Coordinates of C-alpha atoms and ligand atoms in Angstrom, one line a residue:
V1409 CA 107.2 100.1 122.3
P1410 CA 105.9 102.5 119.7
A1411 CA 105.8 106.3 120.1
P1412 CA 102.4 108.1 120.4
P1413 CA 101.0 109.1 117.0
G1414 CA 102.7 112.3 115.7
E1415 CA 105.6 112.0 118.0
G1416 CA 108.9 110.2 117.7
G1417 CA 111.7 109.2 120.0
V1418 CA 109.8 108.6 123.2
C1419 CA 107.7 105.5 123.6
D1420 CA 104.0 105.7 124.6
P1421 CA 104.2 105.9 128.4
A1422 CA 101.1 103.7 129.1
A1423 CA 102.3 101.1 126.6
L1424 CA 105.7 101.2 128.2
A1425 CA 104.2 100.4 131.6
R1426 CA 102.2 97.5 130.2
A1427 CA 105.3 96.2 128.4
V1428 CA 107.5 96.3 131.5
I1429 CA 104.9 94.5 133.6
S1430 CA 104.4 91.8 131.0
A1431 CA 108.2 91.3 130.4
R1432 CA 108.9 91.1 134.2
S1433 CA 106.1 88.7 134.7
A1434 CA 107.8 86.5 132.0
G1435 CA 111.0 86.6 134.1
R1436 CA 112.9 89.3 132.1
R1437 CA 115.0 91.9 133.8
I1438 CA 114.1 95.3 132.6
G1439 CA 116.2 98.1 134.1
A1440 CA 116.2 101.1 131.7
V1441 CA 114.3 102.9 128.9
I1442 CA 116.1 104.8 126.1
V1443 CA 114.5 107.9 124.6
T1444 CA 115.8 110.2 121.9
L1445 CA 114.9 113.9 122.2
P1446 CA 114.8 115.0 119.4
D1447 CA 114.5 111.9 117.3
N1448 CA 116.4 110.1 114.5
P1449 CA 114.8 109.0 112.1
T1450 CA 111.6 111.0 112.4
G1451 CA 113.1 114.5 113.0
Q1452 CA 110.3 114.9 115.6
L1453 CA 110.4 116.1 119.2
A1454 CA 108.2 114.5 121.8
R1455 CA 105.7 116.8 123.7
P1456 CA 106.6 117.8 127.2
G1457 CA 103.5 116.1 128.5
T1458 CA 104.6 112.8 127.0
V1459 CA 108.1 113.2 128.6
R1460 CA 106.6 114.0 132.0
A1461 CA 104.3 110.9 131.8
L1462 CA 107.3 108.7 130.8
A1463 CA 109.2 110.0 133.8
R1464 CA 106.3 109.0 136.0
V1465 CA 106.2 105.5 134.6
A1466 CA 109.9 105.2 135.0
A1467 CA 109.7 106.1 138.7
E1468 CA 106.7 103.8 139.3
H1469 CA 108.6 100.9 137.7
D1470 CA 112.1 101.8 138.9
L1471 CA 113.6 102.3 135.4
V1472 CA 116.7 104.3 134.6
I1473 CA 116.0 106.7 131.7
I1474 CA 118.7 107.1 129.2
S1475 CA 117.9 110.3 127.4
D1476 CA 119.8 110.7 124.1
E1477 CA 119.8 114.4 123.5
I1478 CA 122.5 114.5 120.8
Y1479 CA 120.2 116.7 118.5
R1480 CA 119.1 119.0 121.3
E1481 CA 120.9 122.0 119.8
L1482 CA 119.2 121.4 116.5
V1483 CA 115.6 122.0 117.4
Y1484 CA 114.2 124.5 114.8
Q1485 CA 111.6 126.3 116.7
R1486 CA 111.8 127.8 120.2
S1487 CA 109.3 125.1 121.1
P1488 CA 109.4 124.0 124.8
F1489 CA 112.1 121.3 125.2
A1490 CA 111.5 119.0 128.1
S1491 CA 114.1 116.5 129.2
P1492 CA 113.2 113.6 131.5
A1493 CA 116.0 115.0 133.7
Q1494 CA 113.6 117.8 134.7
F1495 CA 110.9 115.4 135.9
A1496 CA 113.0 112.5 137.2
P1497 CA 116.6 113.9 137.8
E1498 CA 117.4 111.1 140.2
R1499 CA 117.1 108.4 137.5
T1500 CA 117.9 110.1 134.2
V1501 CA 121.2 109.8 132.3
V1502 CA 121.6 112.4 129.6
T1503 CA 123.9 111.5 126.7
T1504 CA 125.2 113.6 123.9
A1505 CA 128.2 114.0 121.5
P1506 CA 129.9 116.6 119.2
S1507 CA 129.0 114.6 116.1
K1508 CA 125.7 116.3 115.2
S1509 CA 125.4 120.0 116.2
L1510 CA 129.1 120.4 115.8
A1511 CA 129.3 118.2 112.7
L1512 CA 132.4 116.3 114.2
G1513 CA 131.2 112.9 112.9
G1514 CA 134.5 111.1 113.0
W1515 CA 135.5 112.3 116.4
R1516 CA 134.7 109.3 118.6
L1517 CA 133.6 111.0 121.8
G1518 CA 130.4 110.7 123.8
V1519 CA 129.2 112.3 127.0
A1520 CA 126.9 110.9 129.6
R1521 CA 125.7 113.1 132.4
M1522 CA 124.9 111.0 135.4
P1523 CA 122.2 111.8 138.1
D1524 CA 123.6 113.5 141.2
G1525 CA 123.7 111.5 144.5
Q1526 CA 124.3 107.9 145.3
P1527 CA 122.5 106.0 142.6
G1528 CA 124.0 108.2 140.0
G1529 CA 127.5 107.8 141.6
D1530 CA 127.1 104.0 141.6
L1531 CA 126.0 104.0 137.9
R1532 CA 129.0 106.2 137.0
E1533 CA 131.4 103.7 138.7
R1534 CA 129.9 100.8 136.9
L1535 CA 129.9 102.6 133.5
L1536 CA 133.6 103.6 134.0
G1537 CA 134.3 100.0 134.8
V1538 CA 132.7 98.8 131.6
G1539 CA 134.1 101.6 129.5
S1540 CA 137.7 101.1 130.7
E1541 CA 137.5 97.5 129.3
I1542 CA 135.9 98.6 126.0
W1543 CA 137.1 101.9 124.8
S1544 CA 139.7 102.9 127.3
A1545 CA 139.7 106.7 126.7
A1546 CA 139.0 109.3 124.1
A1547 CA 142.1 110.7 122.5
G1548 CA 143.4 113.8 124.4
P1549 CA 143.1 116.4 121.6
I1550 CA 139.5 115.3 121.0
Q1551 CA 138.8 115.7 124.7
E1552 CA 140.2 119.2 124.7
A1553 CA 138.2 120.2 121.6
A1554 CA 135.0 118.8 123.1
A1555 CA 135.6 120.6 126.5
L1556 CA 136.0 123.8 124.5
A1557 CA 132.9 123.3 122.5
F1558 CA 130.7 122.3 125.5
R1559 CA 131.7 125.6 127.2
E1560 CA 129.8 127.2 124.3
P1561 CA 132.0 130.1 123.3
P1562 CA 130.2 132.7 121.1
E1563 CA 131.9 131.7 117.8
I1564 CA 130.8 128.1 118.3
A1565 CA 127.3 129.0 119.5
N1566 CA 127.0 131.2 116.4
R1567 CA 128.0 128.4 114.1
I1568 CA 125.5 126.0 115.6
R1569 CA 122.8 128.7 115.2
R1570 CA 123.7 129.0 111.5
S1571 CA 123.8 125.2 111.0
R1572 CA 120.4 124.9 112.7
R1573 CA 118.9 127.5 110.3
L1574 CA 120.4 125.7 107.3
H1575 CA 119.1 122.3 108.4
A1576 CA 115.7 123.7 109.1
T1577 CA 115.5 125.5 105.7
V1578 CA 116.7 122.5 103.6
C1579 CA 114.8 119.9 105.6
R1580 CA 111.5 121.7 105.3
A1581 CA 112.1 122.2 101.6
V1582 CA 112.8 118.5 101.2
A1583 CA 109.8 117.5 103.2
A1584 CA 107.7 119.9 101.1
R1585 CA 108.8 118.1 97.9
F1586 CA 107.6 114.7 99.3
G1587 CA 104.3 116.3 100.5
A1588 CA 103.7 118.0 97.1
A1589 CA 104.2 114.6 95.4
G1590 CA 101.3 113.2 97.5
L1591 CA 103.3 111.4 100.3
A1592 CA 102.6 111.7 104.0
V1593 CA 105.6 113.3 105.7
P1594 CA 105.7 114.7 109.3
A1595 CA 106.8 118.3 109.4
P1596 CA 110.5 118.2 110.5
Q1597 CA 111.0 119.8 113.9
A1598 CA 114.7 119.1 114.5
A1599 CA 118.0 117.6 113.3
F1600 CA 118.5 117.0 109.5
Y1601 CA 116.0 114.2 108.7
C1602 CA 112.6 113.8 107.2
Y1603 CA 110.6 110.6 107.2
P1604 CA 108.2 110.3 104.3
D1605 CA 105.9 107.4 103.9
F1606 CA 105.5 105.8 100.4
A1607 CA 102.5 103.8 101.5
P1608 CA 100.1 105.6 99.0
W1609 CA 102.3 104.4 96.2
R1610 CA 102.5 100.8 97.4
D1611 CA 100.5 99.2 94.6
R1612 CA 102.3 101.0 91.8
L1613 CA 105.7 100.3 93.4
A1614 CA 104.8 96.6 93.6
S1615 CA 103.3 96.2 90.2
R1616 CA 105.8 98.3 88.2
H1617 CA 109.1 97.8 90.1
G1618 CA 108.5 94.7 92.2
V1619 CA 109.1 96.7 95.3
T1620 CA 107.2 95.5 98.4
T1621 CA 109.5 96.3 101.3
G1622 CA 111.2 99.4 102.7
A1623 CA 114.6 97.9 102.0
A1624 CA 113.7 97.2 98.4
L1625 CA 112.5 100.7 98.0
A1626 CA 115.7 102.1 99.4
G1627 CA 117.7 99.8 97.0
H1628 CA 115.6 100.9 94.1
L1629 CA 116.2 104.6 94.8
L1630 CA 119.9 104.0 95.1
H1631 CA 120.4 101.9 92.0
R1632 CA 118.0 103.7 89.7
Y1633 CA 118.5 107.3 90.8
G1634 CA 121.7 107.3 93.0
M1635 CA 119.6 108.5 96.0
A1636 CA 120.8 107.1 99.3
V1637 CA 118.2 106.7 102.1
L1638 CA 117.6 104.3 105.0
P1639 CA 114.5 102.1 105.2
A1640 CA 112.3 102.2 108.4
S1641 CA 113.3 98.6 109.1
A1642 CA 116.8 99.9 109.9
F1643 CA 115.1 101.6 112.9
G1644 CA 113.0 98.6 114.1
E1645 CA 109.9 99.1 112.0
D1646 CA 108.3 96.2 110.1
A1647 CA 110.0 95.2 106.8
S1648 CA 106.8 96.0 104.8
V1649 CA 106.7 99.7 106.1
L1650 CA 107.6 102.0 103.2
R1651 CA 108.8 104.9 105.3
L1652 CA 112.3 106.1 104.5
R1653 CA 114.8 108.2 106.5
V1654 CA 116.1 110.9 104.3
A1655 CA 119.1 112.9 105.6
T1656 CA 119.9 116.4 104.1
G1657 CA 123.6 116.8 105.0
L1658 CA 124.9 115.9 101.5
L1659 CA 122.8 118.5 99.8
Y1660 CA 124.7 121.5 101.3
G1661 CA 127.6 121.2 99.0
E1662 CA 130.4 118.9 97.8
T1663 CA 133.3 121.2 98.8
A1664 CA 134.1 123.0 102.0
E1665 CA 133.7 126.2 100.2
Q1666 CA 130.1 125.4 99.0
Q1667 CA 129.2 124.2 102.5
E1668 CA 130.5 127.5 104.1
R1669 CA 128.5 129.4 101.5
A1670 CA 125.4 127.4 102.4
L1671 CA 125.9 128.2 106.1
S1672 CA 126.0 132.0 105.4
A1673 CA 123.5 132.4 102.5
P1674 CA 120.5 134.5 103.3
D1675 CA 118.4 132.0 101.3
P1676 CA 120.3 128.7 100.9
L1677 CA 117.6 127.3 98.6
R1678 CA 118.7 129.7 95.9
L1679 CA 122.3 128.4 95.8
P1680 CA 122.6 126.5 92.5
W1681 CA 123.7 123.2 94.0
I1682 CA 120.9 123.1 96.6
A1683 CA 118.3 124.2 94.0
A1684 CA 119.6 121.5 91.7
A1685 CA 119.4 118.8 94.4
L1686 CA 115.8 119.8 95.1
A1687 CA 114.9 119.8 91.4
R1688 CA 116.4 116.4 91.1
L1689 CA 114.3 115.1 94.0
E1690 CA 111.2 116.5 92.3
D1691 CA 112.2 114.6 89.1
I1692 CA 112.8 111.4 90.9
L1693 CA 109.4 111.6 92.7
A1694 CA 107.6 112.5 89.4
D1695 CA 109.2 109.5 87.8
L1696 CA 108.1 107.1 90.6
A1697 CA 104.6 108.5 91.2
P1698 CA 101.6 106.6 90.0
R1699 CA 100.0 108.2 86.9
Ligands
PLP1008 C1 120.0 109.6 118.2 C2 121.4 109.3 117.9 N1 122.2 109.1 119.0 C3 123.5 108.8 118.8 C4 124.1 108.8 117.6 C5 125.6 108.4 117.4 O1 126.4 109.5 117.1 P1 128.0 109.3 116.9 O2 128.3 109.5 115.5 O3 128.5 110.4 117.8 O4 128.3 107.9 117.4 C6 123.3 109.0 116.4 C7 123.9 108.9 115.1 O5 123.3 108.9 114.1 C8 121.9 109.3 116.6 O6 121.1 109.5 115.6

């Protein structure tokens, strides 16, 4: 079910209701809806009104809402953040992990916060039953580290604040490069992604490079320019869609020292390696653009 225009991560509530009714009348069992707040790949945050309407539809159709809030600490503006847990606490499971805002990508640990009360308790028992057969348990030291981080001591909160600022600065600068080249790109609101659409260049990409799908465009960018991105089809969009998910993490520096400097710089865009990466992106786009 697609998201409403200009939003990402939460499906259109009215369309969800129709889809559930139609799937159930075809005999399918539909028990849950998954949302991402904020979203990967679009870097967007659904509006509170959409989240409220989704919670209403979930209650009407008896759906559990799994709200993936792994990027919640990485919302750039102080824009109102609404979780379905506010509107339908009895049926919302909130999930998160230390891999994004804490940049602990290899640390295999996830957290699910279950609803209070009986239905939440039942769900928890069943989840533990499944989990004990699949992943058994997270390693003890990783559990200790996560417990410390989720208590939000000042030094960790401060680091997350600085990372959020770096992601926002670089992501907006990257999006601006795509926009200046003539591509449609939603303004990034969170996380470290932007999601430009190469549709305006479709004819030229097909005639000049034989590129007609998002996957072929991603392949072309990788092989010709060494630029790694993911096509929209990796996120369930049609193969012909020319949107690409561009992540900024690798632009912050190749060494730990460069990355630390990026985190502390008053204007990270002036650091030579970030400025060079942005200039390289401009060159790639200029080379690909129709002329
Ligand atoms: C929305 C969302 N949820 C969950 C994950 C999984 O993160 P992890 O690396 O902790 O498995 C990702 C990773 O990209 C993500 O984008």
